[in-house]
Coordinates of C-alpha atoms in Angstrom, one line a residue:
Chain A
M631 CA 53.0 109.6 106.5
I632 CA 51.9 106.0 105.5
T633 CA 53.5 106.5 101.8
S634 CA 57.0 108.4 103.5
L635 CA 57.2 105.7 105.4
L636 CA 56.8 103.1 102.9
Q637 CA 59.0 105.2 101.4
S638 CA 61.4 104.9 103.2
S639 CA 61.0 100.6 104.3
V640 CA 61.9 99.9 100.1
R641 CA 65.2 102.8 100.3
L642 CA 66.3 100.7 102.9
G643 CA 65.2 97.6 102.2
L644 CA 65.9 97.3 98.4
P645 CA 68.9 97.6 98.7
L646 CA 69.0 94.9 101.3
L647 CA 66.8 91.9 99.9
L648 CA 68.9 92.7 97.2
A649 CA 71.8 91.8 98.7
A650 CA 70.6 88.9 101.2
L651 CA 68.7 87.2 97.9
G652 CA 72.7 86.8 96.8
I653 CA 73.6 85.9 100.3
L654 CA 71.1 83.2 100.1
I655 CA 72.0 82.0 96.2
S656 CA 76.1 81.7 98.0
S657 CA 74.7 80.1 101.2
K658 CA 73.0 77.3 99.2
S659 CA 76.1 76.6 96.7
G660 CA 77.6 76.1 100.9
I661 CA 79.5 79.0 100.0
V662 CA 79.1 81.5 103.6
L663 CA 79.4 85.0 102.0
I664 CA 80.6 87.7 104.7
A665 CA 82.6 89.2 101.2
M666 CA 79.0 90.5 100.0
E667 CA 79.5 93.5 102.8
G668 CA 83.0 94.5 99.8
A669 CA 81.1 94.1 96.4
L670 CA 78.3 96.9 97.8
E671 CA 81.8 99.1 98.2
L672 CA 83.4 98.1 95.4
A673 CA 79.6 98.3 93.2
A674 CA 78.1 101.5 94.8
F675 CA 82.0 103.2 93.4
F676 CA 81.9 102.0 90.3
S677 CA 78.5 103.1 89.1
V678 CA 79.3 106.2 90.0
Y679 CA 82.7 106.3 88.5
V680 CA 81.6 104.7 85.1
C681 CA 79.1 107.8 84.8
Y682 CA 81.0 109.9 85.6
L683 CA 82.8 109.4 82.8
T684 CA 80.8 108.7 80.4
N685 CA 77.1 109.9 82.0
S686 CA 75.6 107.1 81.3
P687 CA 73.6 105.7 85.1
V688 CA 72.9 102.5 82.7
L689 CA 76.6 101.9 81.8
G690 CA 77.1 102.7 85.9
Q691 CA 75.2 100.5 86.6
L692 CA 76.3 97.1 83.9
A693 CA 80.0 98.0 85.5
A694 CA 79.1 97.6 88.9
I695 CA 77.2 93.6 88.4
A696 CA 80.6 93.4 86.6
V697 CA 82.9 94.7 89.0
S698 CA 80.8 93.0 91.9
I699 CA 81.1 89.7 89.6
L700 CA 84.9 89.6 89.3
F701 CA 85.1 90.9 93.1
L702 CA 83.3 88.2 93.8
E703 CA 84.7 85.1 91.3
I704 CA 88.4 86.0 92.9
F705 CA 86.3 85.8 96.3
A706 CA 85.1 82.0 95.4
L707 CA 88.7 81.2 94.0
I708 CA 90.3 81.3 96.6
I709 CA 89.0 80.1 98.9
I710 CA 87.7 77.4 97.0
K711 CA 91.6 76.8 95.9
G712 CA 92.9 78.2 99.0
K713 CA 90.0 76.4 101.8
G714 CA 90.5 78.4 104.4
N715 CA 88.0 79.8 107.4
Q716 CA 85.6 81.9 104.8
V717 CA 84.4 84.0 107.1
V718 CA 88.1 85.5 107.9
S719 CA 89.0 85.2 104.4
G720 CA 85.1 87.6 103.4
V721 CA 86.5 90.1 106.2
G722 CA 89.3 90.5 105.1
F723 CA 87.8 91.1 101.1
N724 CA 85.9 93.3 102.7
F725 CA 89.2 94.8 104.1
F726 CA 90.3 95.3 100.8
A727 CA 87.9 96.5 99.8
S728 CA 86.8 99.8 101.6
G729 CA 90.5 100.2 101.5
V730 CA 91.1 100.2 97.8
S731 CA 87.3 102.1 97.0
A732 CA 89.4 105.0 99.3
V733 CA 92.0 105.1 97.0
L734 CA 90.7 104.7 93.4
L735 CA 87.8 108.2 95.5
A736 CA 91.0 109.6 96.0
A737 CA 92.8 108.7 92.9
L738 CA 90.1 108.5 89.8
M739 CA 87.9 111.9 91.4
D740 CA 90.2 113.1 93.7
S741 CA 88.3 113.4 96.6
K742 CA 89.2 111.7 100.1
N743 CA 85.4 111.5 101.3
V744 CA 82.2 111.9 98.4
S745 CA 82.3 112.4 94.7
P746 CA 81.0 114.7 92.1
Q747 CA 77.3 114.9 91.7
V748 CA 76.4 112.0 89.0
P749 CA 73.1 111.0 87.1
R750 CA 70.8 109.3 88.5
L751 CA 68.9 105.7 87.0
P752 CA 65.5 106.3 86.2
V753 CA 62.8 107.6 88.9
L754 CA 59.6 106.5 89.1
D755 CA 56.4 107.9 91.1
L756 CA 54.9 105.3 92.4
P757 CA 51.8 104.8 94.1
F758 CA 52.0 104.1 98.2
V759 CA 55.2 103.7 97.4
G760 CA 56.5 107.2 96.3
Q761 CA 59.9 107.9 94.4
Q762 CA 61.7 105.0 94.2
S763 CA 64.3 104.4 91.7
S764 CA 64.4 102.0 88.7
N765 CA 65.6 99.0 90.7
L766 CA 62.6 98.7 92.7
I767 CA 61.2 97.1 89.3
L768 CA 64.4 94.7 89.2
G769 CA 64.3 93.9 92.2
I770 CA 60.9 92.6 92.6
F771 CA 61.6 90.5 89.4
C772 CA 64.9 89.4 90.8
I773 CA 62.6 87.6 94.0
V774 CA 60.4 86.1 91.8
A775 CA 63.7 84.9 89.2
V776 CA 65.8 83.5 92.7
W777 CA 62.8 81.5 93.9
F778 CA 62.1 80.2 90.0
I779 CA 65.9 79.1 89.6
L780 CA 66.5 77.9 93.4
E781 CA 63.0 75.8 92.8
K782 CA 62.3 75.0 89.9
T783 CA 65.7 74.3 87.4
N784 CA 67.6 71.2 87.3
F785 CA 70.6 74.3 88.2
G786 CA 69.1 74.7 91.0
L787 CA 68.6 71.5 92.5
R788 CA 72.0 70.1 92.1
L789 CA 72.6 73.8 93.7
R790 CA 71.1 72.7 96.3
S791 CA 73.0 69.2 96.7
V792 CA 76.5 71.1 96.2
G793 CA 75.8 73.2 100.1
E794 CA 73.8 70.1 101.8
N795 CA 75.7 67.0 99.8
P796 CA 79.0 67.7 98.2
A797 CA 80.4 64.1 98.1
A798 CA 77.2 62.9 96.4
A799 CA 76.9 65.9 94.1
A800 CA 79.8 64.7 92.9
S801 CA 79.2 60.6 93.1
L802 CA 76.4 61.4 90.8
G803 CA 78.4 63.6 88.3
V804 CA 77.5 67.4 89.0
D805 CA 80.5 69.3 89.2
V806 CA 80.8 71.0 91.9
Y807 CA 83.4 73.9 92.3
R808 CA 81.4 75.0 88.8
Y809 CA 78.4 74.8 90.1
Q810 CA 79.4 76.9 93.3
Y811 CA 82.0 79.2 90.3
L812 CA 78.5 79.4 88.4
A813 CA 76.4 80.5 91.7
M814 CA 78.7 82.8 92.2
V815 CA 78.1 84.8 88.6
L816 CA 73.9 85.4 90.4
V817 CA 75.3 86.6 93.5
G818 CA 77.4 89.1 91.7
I819 CA 74.8 90.3 89.5
L820 CA 72.6 91.1 92.8
G821 CA 75.5 92.0 94.9
G822 CA 75.8 94.7 91.5
I823 CA 72.5 95.7 91.3
A824 CA 72.6 96.2 95.3
G825 CA 75.4 98.8 95.0
S826 CA 74.0 100.9 92.4
E827 CA 70.9 101.4 93.9
L828 CA 73.2 102.5 96.8
S829 CA 74.8 105.2 95.1
I830 CA 73.8 106.3 91.7
G831 CA 70.1 104.5 92.2
Q832 CA 69.4 106.3 95.2
M833 CA 72.1 109.6 96.0
G834 CA 73.9 110.3 92.5
Y835 CA 77.5 110.2 94.4
Y836 CA 79.6 107.3 95.7
S837 CA 80.7 109.0 99.6
R838 CA 83.1 107.1 101.1
S839 CA 82.1 103.7 103.4
L840 CA 78.6 103.3 101.6
A841 CA 78.5 100.0 101.9
A842 CA 78.2 101.0 105.9
T843 CA 77.9 97.5 107.0
K844 CA 74.5 96.8 105.0
G845 CA 76.5 93.6 103.2
Y846 CA 76.0 91.8 107.1
M847 CA 73.0 93.1 107.9
A848 CA 72.1 91.6 104.7
F849 CA 73.1 89.1 106.1
S850 CA 71.2 89.1 109.4
V851 CA 68.3 89.9 107.3
M852 CA 68.4 86.4 105.3
V853 CA 68.9 84.6 108.5
L854 CA 65.0 86.1 109.7
G855 CA 63.4 85.3 106.3
M856 CA 64.6 81.6 107.3
Y857 CA 66.6 81.3 103.7
K858 CA 63.1 81.6 101.5
P859 CA 62.9 84.2 99.2
G860 CA 59.5 85.9 100.6
W861 CA 60.0 85.7 103.5
I862 CA 63.5 87.5 102.5
T863 CA 61.4 90.4 100.8
L864 CA 59.2 90.5 103.5
A865 CA 62.0 90.8 106.2
A866 CA 63.9 93.5 104.1
L867 CA 61.0 95.5 104.0
V868 CA 60.8 95.1 108.1
V869 CA 64.1 96.1 108.9
G870 CA 64.1 98.9 106.5
L871 CA 60.3 100.2 108.1
M872 CA 62.5 100.5 111.1
D873 CA 64.5 102.6 109.6
G874 CA 62.4 105.1 108.3
L875 CA 60.6 104.5 112.2
Q876 CA 63.9 105.8 113.2
M877 CA 64.5 109.1 111.1
R878 CA 60.7 110.1 112.4
A879 CA 60.7 109.0 115.9
Q880 CA 63.8 111.7 115.5
S881 CA 61.4 114.9 114.5
F882 CA 59.8 112.7 116.6
F883 CA 60.3 112.9 119.8
N884 CA 63.1 115.4 119.7
L885 CA 65.9 113.2 121.1
P886 CA 69.7 113.1 119.4
G887 CA 69.4 110.7 116.3
Q888 CA 72.6 108.5 117.8
L889 CA 69.7 106.8 119.6
F890 CA 67.5 106.0 117.2
L891 CA 70.3 105.1 114.8
S892 CA 71.3 101.9 116.3
M893 CA 67.3 100.7 116.2
P894 CA 67.8 98.8 112.2
Y895 CA 70.9 96.8 114.3
L896 CA 69.4 96.0 116.7
L897 CA 66.7 94.5 114.9
T898 CA 69.2 93.3 112.9
I899 CA 70.8 90.8 116.3
I900 CA 66.9 90.3 117.2
A901 CA 66.9 89.7 114.0
L902 CA 69.3 86.5 114.3
I903 CA 67.8 84.9 117.2
L904 CA 64.2 85.0 115.6
G905 CA 65.7 83.4 112.7
K906 CA 67.7 80.4 115.3
N907 CA 65.3 77.2 113.5
A908 CA 65.4 78.4 110.1
R909 CA 67.9 75.1 109.4
S910 CA 71.4 76.2 107.1
P911 CA 72.2 74.3 103.9
A912 CA 74.4 71.3 105.7
S913 CA 77.6 72.4 103.9
E914 CA 77.6 76.2 104.8
G915 CA 80.9 77.2 105.2
K916 CA 82.8 73.4 104.3
I917 CA 84.9 73.3 101.2
Y918 CA 83.9 70.1 99.3
E919 CA 88.0 68.2 98.8
R920 CA 87.9 66.4 95.5
E921 CA 88.8 63.0 96.1
Chain B
M977 CA 105.1 70.5 94.8
M978 CA 105.9 66.8 97.6
R979 CA 108.5 69.5 98.8
L980 CA 106.6 72.8 99.1
R981 CA 103.7 70.6 100.5
S982 CA 106.3 68.5 103.8
L983 CA 107.3 71.9 103.7
L984 CA 104.6 73.6 104.8
K985 CA 103.7 70.8 106.9
K986 CA 107.5 71.0 108.4
L987 CA 106.9 75.1 108.2
K988 CA 103.9 74.4 110.5
K989 CA 105.5 72.5 113.7
T990 CA 108.1 75.0 114.0
N991 CA 104.9 77.2 115.0
F992 CA 107.3 80.9 115.8
L993 CA 109.8 80.5 113.3
G994 CA 107.0 78.9 110.4
T995 CA 104.9 81.9 111.7
V996 CA 107.3 84.5 111.3
V997 CA 108.0 83.2 107.8
Y998 CA 104.4 82.7 106.5
T999 CA 103.4 85.9 107.3
V1000 CA 106.6 87.9 105.9
C1001 CA 105.5 86.4 102.9
S1002 CA 101.8 87.4 103.1
V1003 CA 103.0 91.3 103.6
L1004 CA 105.4 90.7 101.1
V1005 CA 102.2 89.1 97.9
A1006 CA 99.9 92.2 99.9
L1007 CA 103.0 94.8 99.0
V1008 CA 103.2 93.3 95.7
I1009 CA 99.4 93.4 94.9
G1010 CA 99.6 96.7 96.7
G1011 CA 102.4 98.2 94.7
T1012 CA 100.6 96.8 91.8
I1013 CA 98.1 99.2 92.6
L1014 CA 99.2 101.9 92.7
L1015 CA 101.2 102.2 89.3
L1016 CA 98.2 101.2 87.9
L1017 CA 96.8 104.5 88.8
G1018 CA 99.4 106.8 88.1
Y1019 CA 102.0 106.9 92.0
D1020 CA 105.7 105.4 92.6
P1021 CA 105.4 102.4 94.6
L1022 CA 108.6 101.9 95.6
E1023 CA 108.7 105.7 96.8
A1024 CA 105.4 105.2 98.3
Y1025 CA 107.2 102.2 100.3
G1026 CA 109.6 104.2 100.8
L1027 CA 108.2 107.3 102.2
I1028 CA 106.0 105.0 104.8
F1029 CA 109.3 102.7 105.8
A1030 CA 111.0 106.7 106.5
K1031 CA 108.0 108.5 108.5
A1032 CA 107.7 104.9 110.5
I1033 CA 111.1 104.9 111.5
R1034 CA 112.1 108.7 112.0
D1035 CA 108.3 109.1 114.1
F1036 CA 109.0 105.5 115.9
D1037 CA 108.1 107.0 119.1
Q1038 CA 105.3 107.4 117.6
V1039 CA 104.3 104.6 115.9
L1040 CA 105.5 102.9 119.7
R1041 CA 102.5 104.5 121.0
R1042 CA 100.0 103.8 117.7
A1043 CA 101.1 99.4 118.3
T1044 CA 99.6 100.9 122.9
P1045 CA 95.7 100.2 121.8
L1046 CA 97.3 97.6 118.8
L1047 CA 98.5 95.5 120.9
M1048 CA 95.1 95.1 123.0
T1049 CA 92.7 94.8 119.9
A1050 CA 95.5 91.9 119.2
L1051 CA 94.2 89.4 121.7
A1052 CA 91.4 90.2 122.2
V1053 CA 91.0 88.4 118.6
A1054 CA 93.9 85.7 119.1
V1055 CA 91.7 84.9 123.0
P1056 CA 88.2 83.4 121.8
L1057 CA 89.8 81.8 118.1
K1058 CA 91.7 79.2 120.7
A1059 CA 88.5 78.4 122.0
G1060 CA 87.1 78.6 118.1
M1061 CA 85.4 81.5 118.9
F1062 CA 85.8 85.1 116.6
N1063 CA 85.7 87.6 118.5
V1064 CA 85.7 91.7 116.7
G1065 CA 87.2 94.6 119.4
E1066 CA 86.4 97.6 117.8
G1067 CA 83.1 98.4 119.7
Q1068 CA 84.6 97.0 123.1
I1069 CA 87.8 98.9 122.5
V1070 CA 85.6 102.6 121.9
A1071 CA 83.4 101.2 125.0
G1072 CA 86.6 100.8 127.2
A1073 CA 88.0 103.8 126.2
F1074 CA 85.3 105.7 127.3
V1075 CA 84.5 104.5 130.2
G1076 CA 87.9 104.1 131.4
A1077 CA 87.9 108.5 130.5
I1078 CA 84.5 108.2 132.7
I1079 CA 86.1 106.7 135.7
G1080 CA 89.0 108.6 135.3
A1081 CA 86.5 111.9 135.5
N1082 CA 84.7 111.6 137.4
L1083 CA 85.6 109.5 140.7
S1084 CA 88.0 110.8 143.4
L1085 CA 90.4 108.0 144.9
P1086 CA 94.5 108.0 145.5
T1087 CA 96.5 108.1 142.9
G1088 CA 97.8 104.6 141.7
I1089 CA 94.4 102.8 142.6
H1090 CA 92.4 105.9 140.6
A1091 CA 94.0 103.7 137.2
V1092 CA 93.2 100.9 138.6
V1093 CA 90.1 100.9 138.9
A1094 CA 89.1 102.5 135.4
I1095 CA 90.8 99.9 133.7
L1096 CA 88.7 97.4 135.6
G1097 CA 85.7 99.0 135.4
A1098 CA 86.1 99.1 131.0
M1099 CA 86.8 95.6 131.7
A1100 CA 84.0 94.8 133.2
V1101 CA 81.9 96.4 130.4
G1102 CA 83.7 95.0 128.3
A1103 CA 84.1 91.0 128.9
L1104 CA 79.9 91.7 128.9
L1105 CA 79.9 93.0 126.3
G1106 CA 82.2 90.2 124.3
L1107 CA 79.7 87.7 126.0
I1108 CA 76.9 88.5 123.5
P1109 CA 77.7 87.3 121.0
A1110 CA 79.9 84.3 122.4
I1111 CA 75.8 83.7 124.2
L1112 CA 74.1 84.5 120.9
K1113 CA 76.0 82.5 118.9
L1114 CA 75.9 79.4 122.0
K1115 CA 71.7 79.8 122.3
F1116 CA 70.9 80.3 118.9
N1117 CA 73.8 79.3 116.3
A1118 CA 74.1 83.5 115.3
P1119 CA 76.8 84.1 113.6
E1120 CA 78.7 85.7 116.4
L1121 CA 80.9 87.8 113.2
V1122 CA 77.3 88.8 112.0
V1123 CA 76.5 90.3 115.9
A1124 CA 80.2 91.8 116.6
I1125 CA 78.9 93.6 113.6
M1126 CA 75.8 95.0 113.9
L1127 CA 76.5 95.0 118.0
N1128 CA 79.6 97.7 116.7
T1129 CA 77.3 99.8 115.6
V1130 CA 74.4 99.3 118.1
I1131 CA 77.8 100.3 120.8
V1132 CA 79.6 103.1 118.4
K1133 CA 76.3 105.4 118.6
L1134 CA 75.3 104.8 121.9
V1135 CA 78.8 106.5 122.9
E1136 CA 78.3 109.1 120.6
Y1137 CA 75.2 110.3 122.6
L1138 CA 77.4 109.8 126.0
T1139 CA 79.8 111.3 125.5
L1140 CA 77.6 114.3 123.2
Y1141 CA 75.3 114.9 126.3
P1142 CA 75.1 113.7 129.1
F1143 CA 79.4 113.1 129.2
R1144 CA 80.5 116.1 127.0
G1145 CA 83.7 117.8 129.2
H1146 CA 83.6 120.7 126.2
P1147 CA 81.5 123.1 124.8
L1148 CA 83.2 122.9 121.6
S1149 CA 84.7 119.8 121.2
P1150 CA 83.5 116.2 120.3
Q1151 CA 85.2 114.5 124.0
T1152 CA 84.8 114.3 127.9
A1153 CA 85.9 116.3 130.7
A1154 CA 90.0 115.4 131.0
V1155 CA 90.2 112.1 133.2
A1156 CA 91.4 113.3 136.4
E1157 CA 95.7 113.4 137.9
T1158 CA 95.6 110.5 139.9
A1159 CA 93.8 108.4 137.2
V1160 CA 96.6 110.0 134.6
I1161 CA 99.3 106.6 133.5
P1162 CA 102.6 108.2 133.8
K1163 CA 105.5 109.2 130.6
V1164 CA 107.7 106.7 131.8
L1165 CA 110.3 108.0 129.5
P1166 CA 109.6 112.3 129.5
D1167 CA 110.1 113.2 126.0
A1168 CA 109.0 109.8 124.8
Q1169 CA 105.4 110.0 123.4
W1170 CA 104.7 106.7 124.4
T1171 CA 104.0 106.1 128.1
G1172 CA 103.8 103.4 131.0
S1173 CA 100.2 102.0 128.8
L1174 CA 102.5 100.8 126.0
L1175 CA 104.3 98.9 128.9
I1176 CA 101.2 97.5 130.6
A1177 CA 99.8 96.4 126.8
V1178 CA 103.4 94.3 127.1
A1179 CA 102.5 92.6 130.0
S1180 CA 99.6 91.5 129.6
C1181 CA 100.6 89.8 126.2
F1182 CA 103.2 88.0 128.6
A1183 CA 100.4 88.0 130.7
V1184 CA 97.9 85.9 128.0
K1185 CA 101.4 83.7 126.9
F1186 CA 101.4 82.2 129.8
L1187 CA 97.5 82.0 130.7
M1188 CA 96.7 80.1 128.2
D1189 CA 100.1 78.1 127.6
H1190 CA 100.8 78.0 131.0
T1191 CA 97.7 77.0 132.9
T1192 CA 95.1 74.9 133.0
F1193 CA 92.3 77.1 132.3
G1194 CA 94.6 77.7 129.1
L1195 CA 95.3 74.7 127.8
E1196 CA 91.3 73.5 129.0
M1197 CA 90.3 76.1 125.9
K1198 CA 92.9 75.1 123.9
S1199 CA 92.1 71.9 123.4
A1200 CA 88.3 73.1 123.8
G1201 CA 89.3 75.3 120.5
L1202 CA 90.7 72.9 118.2
N1203 CA 89.2 69.3 118.8
Q1204 CA 85.6 70.1 121.1
E1205 CA 84.7 66.0 120.7
T1206 CA 87.4 64.7 121.9
S1207 CA 87.6 67.5 124.8
K1208 CA 84.0 66.4 126.2
F1209 CA 85.5 63.3 126.4
L1210 CA 88.4 64.6 128.9
G1211 CA 85.6 66.0 130.8
I1212 CA 85.8 69.7 128.9
N1213 CA 83.1 72.3 129.4
V1214 CA 83.5 73.7 125.2
R1215 CA 81.0 76.1 126.0
T1216 CA 82.2 77.6 129.4
M1217 CA 85.4 77.6 127.8
A1218 CA 84.5 79.0 124.6
V1219 CA 82.2 82.0 126.4
A1220 CA 85.1 82.3 129.2
G1221 CA 88.4 83.3 126.0
M1222 CA 85.2 85.8 124.6
A1223 CA 84.6 87.8 128.4
I1224 CA 88.6 88.0 127.6
G1225 CA 88.4 89.2 124.6
G1226 CA 86.6 91.7 124.7
A1227 CA 87.3 92.4 128.1
L1228 CA 91.4 93.1 126.4
A1229 CA 89.7 95.1 124.3
A1230 CA 88.1 97.3 125.9
M1231 CA 91.5 97.7 128.4
G1232 CA 92.8 98.9 125.6
G1233 CA 90.6 101.7 125.4
A1234 CA 91.5 102.5 128.6
I1235 CA 94.8 102.2 128.7
D1236 CA 95.1 104.3 125.5
V1237 CA 93.4 107.4 126.9
L1238 CA 94.5 107.5 130.5
G1239 CA 98.4 107.6 129.5
G1240 CA 97.4 109.6 126.8
K1241 CA 95.3 112.1 125.1
G1242 CA 93.3 112.2 128.8
S1243 CA 89.5 112.0 127.5
Y1244 CA 87.6 109.7 125.2
Y1245 CA 87.2 111.4 121.4
V1246 CA 84.5 110.6 119.1
G1247 CA 85.6 108.7 116.7
Y1248 CA 88.4 108.5 117.5
Y1249 CA 89.5 104.5 117.5
E1250 CA 88.1 103.9 114.4
N1251 CA 89.5 100.3 112.6
Y1252 CA 91.3 99.8 115.6
G1253 CA 89.3 96.7 116.5
F1254 CA 89.5 95.5 112.4
D1255 CA 93.7 96.5 112.5
G1256 CA 93.6 94.3 116.2
I1257 CA 91.9 91.2 113.6
A1258 CA 95.0 91.2 110.5
I1259 CA 97.5 91.7 113.7
S1260 CA 96.3 88.1 115.3
Y1261 CA 96.5 86.6 112.2
M1262 CA 99.6 88.3 111.7
A1263 CA 101.4 86.8 114.6
N1264 CA 99.1 83.2 114.6
G1265 CA 97.6 84.3 117.7
N1266 CA 100.9 83.9 119.4
P1267 CA 101.5 87.1 122.0
I1268 CA 104.7 87.6 121.3
L1269 CA 104.9 87.6 118.2
I1270 CA 101.2 89.9 118.5
I1271 CA 103.6 92.8 120.5
V1272 CA 106.4 92.2 116.5
M1273 CA 103.6 92.7 114.2
A1274 CA 101.9 95.6 116.3
I1275 CA 104.5 97.6 116.1
I1276 CA 104.4 96.6 112.3
V1277 CA 101.1 97.3 111.1
A1278 CA 101.2 100.6 113.7
A1279 CA 104.3 101.8 111.9
F1280 CA 102.3 101.1 108.8
K1281 CA 99.3 102.9 109.8
I1282 CA 101.6 106.1 110.9
G1283 CA 103.4 105.9 107.6
V1284 CA 100.2 106.3 104.9
L1285 CA 99.2 109.8 106.6
T1286 CA 102.6 110.4 105.0
L1287 CA 101.9 109.0 102.0
E1288 CA 98.0 111.0 102.0
R1289 CA 99.8 114.2 102.7
S1290 CA 102.5 114.1 100.2
M1291 CA 101.4 111.4 97.9
G1292 CA 97.8 111.7 98.0
V1293 CA 97.3 108.3 98.1
S1294 CA 94.7 107.6 100.9
A1295 CA 95.4 106.2 103.9
H1296 CA 93.2 103.8 103.8
F1297 CA 95.7 102.5 101.7
N1298 CA 96.7 100.9 104.9
S1299 CA 93.7 98.7 105.4
A1300 CA 93.5 96.9 102.0
L1301 CA 96.9 95.8 102.0
Q1302 CA 96.2 93.7 105.2
G1303 CA 92.3 92.8 103.6
I1304 CA 95.2 90.9 101.3
I1305 CA 98.1 89.9 104.7
I1306 CA 94.4 88.2 106.0
V1307 CA 93.1 86.8 102.8
M1308 CA 96.3 84.9 102.4
L1309 CA 97.1 83.9 106.1
V1310 CA 94.0 82.2 106.4
C1311 CA 93.9 80.7 103.4
P1312 CA 97.7 79.0 103.2
R1313 CA 97.2 76.8 100.3
I1314 CA 96.6 79.3 97.9
F1315 CA 100.0 79.5 97.8
V1316 CA 100.4 75.3 97.2
S1317 CA 97.5 75.6 94.3
A1318 CA 99.2 78.6 93.1
G1319 CA 102.8 77.0 92.3
E1320 CA 101.3 73.6 91.7
S1321 CA 99.2 75.4 88.5
L1322 CA 103.2 77.5 88.0
K1323 CA 103.9 74.0 87.5
K1324 CA 101.3 72.6 85.2
L1325 CA 101.6 75.8 82.8
L1326 CA 105.6 75.5 83.2
H1327 CA 105.1 71.3 81.6
R1328 CA 102.2 72.9 79.5
K1329 CA 105.2 75.1 77.7
A1330 CA 107.5 72.1 78.5
V1331 CA 105.8 69.5 76.3
A1332 CA 104.9 72.7 73.9
K1333 CA 108.4 72.5 72.5

């Protein structure tokens, strides 16, 4: 009982955690990343497609990372050059990703809704959390790595200064845009792993709209985690636990699933309220104008 | 480059014409990128666009019917945007369609009044749903888009439950009971697919235009969205305006759902309004928030929505191709300076080539 709860908690929690860590790095560099949803969708699709072509889940995951980096770099390019509203541009990128994945699914794998089954990433049988994909290990490494990069390296310090006060950072010789593009590489790696975890990590296939607003949920997870990697981990697990609980509750109360399915979403709305005191980087959402 | 920049400024000044020219450019960019993707995947893009166009012309009647709820979800984005808020009508149109269907089926009122009551009921629910993200934004600084997307899922699931269980109207189909004769919005032309609902939606566009441009309330709302500090100085309550804008937006989206049910299928079907709220975002940006242009843009988007269905049937291109195009159009419209930047890079490149020679 406890194991199965923990298992489903980690199942939903892990992709949310990875995506939220990505959104965190982006926020610290001053970019509001609504486009994570689109990165997850494309990564989920491409990991399955490459796996379908090569039969290698590892290549699938690498492809997911590459596509996710490419997608987010284009996003960064457009908002840095175009200086438009980052939230709405992000929505546009998400539309594009969701449309393109459906077109690709039909064109490349001849399917309207669900792709053929492909080999999955290695499955680990662990104590307490049951069967999990190998990405769990990668995820734990990412928590530490993101914390270390942001808090303990010069790169992280400069990156945070870009998100807090880009003009001051620039006056000290930091190339603001270069740091934002570099940040997006890290974000892309995290988004790629998160997206491939959704498809070849947990399912072994891609179905249309697999990301299913997890990119937006991850945003709430980051706010609930008060912009700190450790708390974000806890927040992701709590939202994941809610998903595990709703599955339990469905069978326990014998009530229709629709009522319980919305529980994680309600929780993420509450998360945004609870996280109200978390201070976001001062220049988040505004692109620096070079003099 | 100065010329392009001053041109862009001029374009912004001549709002109406500028919006049209600028939107046409963005749509062309989207069609080119979309066409390239189709070409790379082995489809013939010209054939595809030709099919969409032919279908839209042939079934223009159907396009007009499809445009009806889209007009409303576009207004639902445009009004709050004037007050500086971002609304998504996705959950609101579902809630509105459901509430409209339930009131239409379960009350007995005289003809005409019944429909009005159903629409007003839907609008009240929509306004409440619009208030939630607005209040969370102002009280807790929660990003309204994320709240709206999460709330959409909750609303869609809840309405699905209500339609499948307590209010199920048909044992074999996931729908509510058919609305009473007294609540039906009649057809204007007997053979047309579109109904009086289209006229109501078009009238709403003009009403919103009047509200925003010719009333103190509308001008204060626009002022609050444009410049908060100045507006505060002028004694405008910026927060009230933001909340009011979101409530009006929610009410308009819900009204769209209600009039579409009462003038169309006559009951609410689970999943029927998927993506209508998101289409509204694209239309609103294509029209630059201008209610009159929304009428034109809604018809164009509806034509695409109808057209891509043929594309799926005859060429195997997914109908979701439409979302990809909309995404590109939105990005182009939100980041106008991307055109200037692209022009600058091109000029640099040409200059370098000239120097190299």
